[in-house]
Amino acid sequence: MHEAAIAGEIKDILLSKLKEYGKRRVTAVKLEFGELTSVVPEALKFALESAAEGTPLAGMRTGVKIIRSKAKCGKCKRTFRVNDLNYICDKCYSTDVSVIAGREMTVKTVEME
Amino acid sequence: MAEIKVFESIMNRNNALAEKNKKLLKGALVINLMSSPGAGKTSLLEKSLKSLSKKYRTGVIEGDIATSNDADRIKRHLSPSSVYQIKTENYGGGCHLDSKMIAKAVKAIKADKKPYDIIIIENVGNLICPADFYLGEDKKVVMLSVTEGDDKPLKYPGMFAAADLVILSKTDLLKHLDFSLKKAEKYIRKVNKKTLILNMSVKKNEGMKQWLGIMGEWVKRKRALF
């Protein structure tokens, strides 16, 4: 369900790119998601396929890359991966932690013809 | 065939339109109220509106997949011209509200023309997708009813991590259930260190005074910015 909602937004972006570049159809797209977005690549590809049906996106290849999360401790300045949703520094146990990577949802590149 | 670099954030368009909506609403406090279906969002609104509408110019935007049942309930407590029902089935049956729908609702309740103090958006009942779609709100309020299980904050971390206030609702039913308020609080804190947490029973009037107090404080802070 989450993936279907995101697929709808991706579809809008791709259709507007076709218009912008005066092309007929999208043949490939590369996407990046941070691991904290909980996006499941297979579910997203399936949702995109359904959203693409009957549009100039039908049949495009979809690449999904998942980016590791990174958080920074405000106290000891260490950076670490957020594990099991634990927003606590694994070195000094401070809760003064800010997420610097892992929430991305990006269309990286598009191929059109 | 050339590959074109796009580097566009997937939520950019939605977020940009949300900011535009926010500008139209000027000094009004905008609340995005979210929960799973049946947690008691509409009941909370019905009860709150009696007091809120006496003190503040209040508008309500309702979101559901189908029916205008919720807007009909709200219209008993608020001028019908300040209430708008979004039916997401008209937008492909979406499981969440997005900025395009809010832009239309803002016009429908004339929030771009007449001043409001509070606009409450009751999102579609769902703990997943609404968390991804920023609507231009100032505050996100998430309700979790005690009939749902105390580990929901861990199962739907995105929703609870973004909350400014989590309301644990239907506490009058606690005596019949295994739900632990302590555990729920611990799990909420695990994903969100900063949120306010409020226990509430709309039926028994528990937590209502605090909820209205929080809203009053938020309205004051928003006004101070204008």
XYZ file of C-alpha atoms in Angstrom, chain A:
113
model
C 0.000 0.000 0.000
C 2.844 2.332 1.010
C 4.659 1.402 -2.207
C 1.572 2.056 -4.355
C 1.302 5.597 -2.982
C 4.984 6.216 -3.723
C 4.648 4.653 -7.200
C 1.937 7.210 -7.996
C 4.322 10.072 -7.201
C 7.114 8.498 -9.291
C 4.710 8.131 -12.218
C 3.905 11.864 -12.087
C 7.601 12.768 -12.092
C 8.369 10.482 -15.058
C 5.427 11.702 -17.127
C 6.518 15.293 -16.576
C 10.087 14.416 -17.645
C 8.736 12.993 -20.931
C 6.954 16.254 -21.562
C 9.942 18.344 -20.568
C 12.302 16.496 -22.974
C 9.713 15.902 -25.718
C 10.171 12.094 -25.644
C 7.651 9.318 -26.272
C 8.326 6.725 -23.624
C 10.428 5.918 -20.578
C 12.580 2.798 -21.005
C 14.400 2.743 -17.670
C 14.449 4.460 -14.303
C 16.840 4.274 -11.350
C 15.520 4.969 -7.859
C 17.122 5.273 -4.441
C 15.501 4.768 -1.052
C 16.894 5.073 2.431
C 16.416 1.967 4.537
C 14.404 3.923 7.119
C 11.621 4.495 4.557
C 10.750 0.764 4.862
C 10.276 0.567 1.087
C 10.398 -3.035 -0.158
C 12.045 -3.035 -3.631
C 9.979 -5.938 -4.989
C 6.711 -4.385 -3.791
C 7.693 -1.038 -5.284
C 8.577 -2.592 -8.666
C 5.246 -4.391 -8.716
C 3.358 -1.199 -7.791
C 5.204 0.744 -10.503
C 4.385 -1.915 -13.091
C 0.693 -1.612 -12.239
C 0.812 2.194 -12.270
C 2.654 2.126 -15.619
C 0.116 -0.059 -17.415
C -1.403 1.697 -20.414
C 0.917 4.710 -20.039
C 4.193 5.674 -21.788
C 5.947 4.071 -18.800
C 4.721 0.550 -19.593
C 7.557 -1.956 -19.908
C 10.294 0.267 -18.422
C 13.134 -1.308 -16.453
C 13.192 -0.282 -12.811
C 16.294 -0.283 -10.645
C 15.930 0.215 -6.903
C 18.904 0.853 -4.635
C 18.560 0.860 -0.858
C 20.838 3.254 1.031
C 22.103 2.430 4.501
C 20.999 4.667 7.322
C 23.447 6.910 9.106
C 22.911 8.765 12.353
C 25.176 11.179 14.196
C 25.516 11.367 17.946
C 25.289 14.942 19.193
C 27.412 14.101 22.236
C 30.400 12.025 21.065
C 29.978 13.015 17.367
C 30.228 9.383 16.261
C 28.280 8.297 13.178
C 26.597 4.917 13.159
C 23.917 2.850 11.405
C 20.453 2.885 12.984
C 19.755 -0.698 13.973
C 16.369 -2.041 14.944
C 14.975 1.519 15.152
C 17.233 2.273 18.067
C 17.971 5.975 17.941
C 20.568 5.665 20.677
C 24.331 6.065 20.213
C 25.925 2.630 20.385
C 29.090 4.054 21.956
C 28.059 6.604 24.596
C 24.327 5.698 24.776
C 23.250 9.304 24.262
C 19.733 9.832 22.855
C 20.813 13.149 21.309
C 20.960 11.562 17.865
C 20.094 12.980 14.449
C 19.472 10.926 11.335
C 21.648 12.131 8.431
C 20.880 9.378 5.903
C 18.264 6.701 5.440
C 15.116 8.690 4.684
C 15.851 9.429 1.006
C 13.299 8.780 -1.734
C 14.870 9.882 -5.013
C 14.472 9.431 -8.752
C 18.146 9.323 -9.777
C 18.150 8.820 -13.547
C 15.712 8.252 -16.400
C 16.175 6.790 -19.891
C 13.700 7.892 -22.545
C 13.248 7.478 -26.288
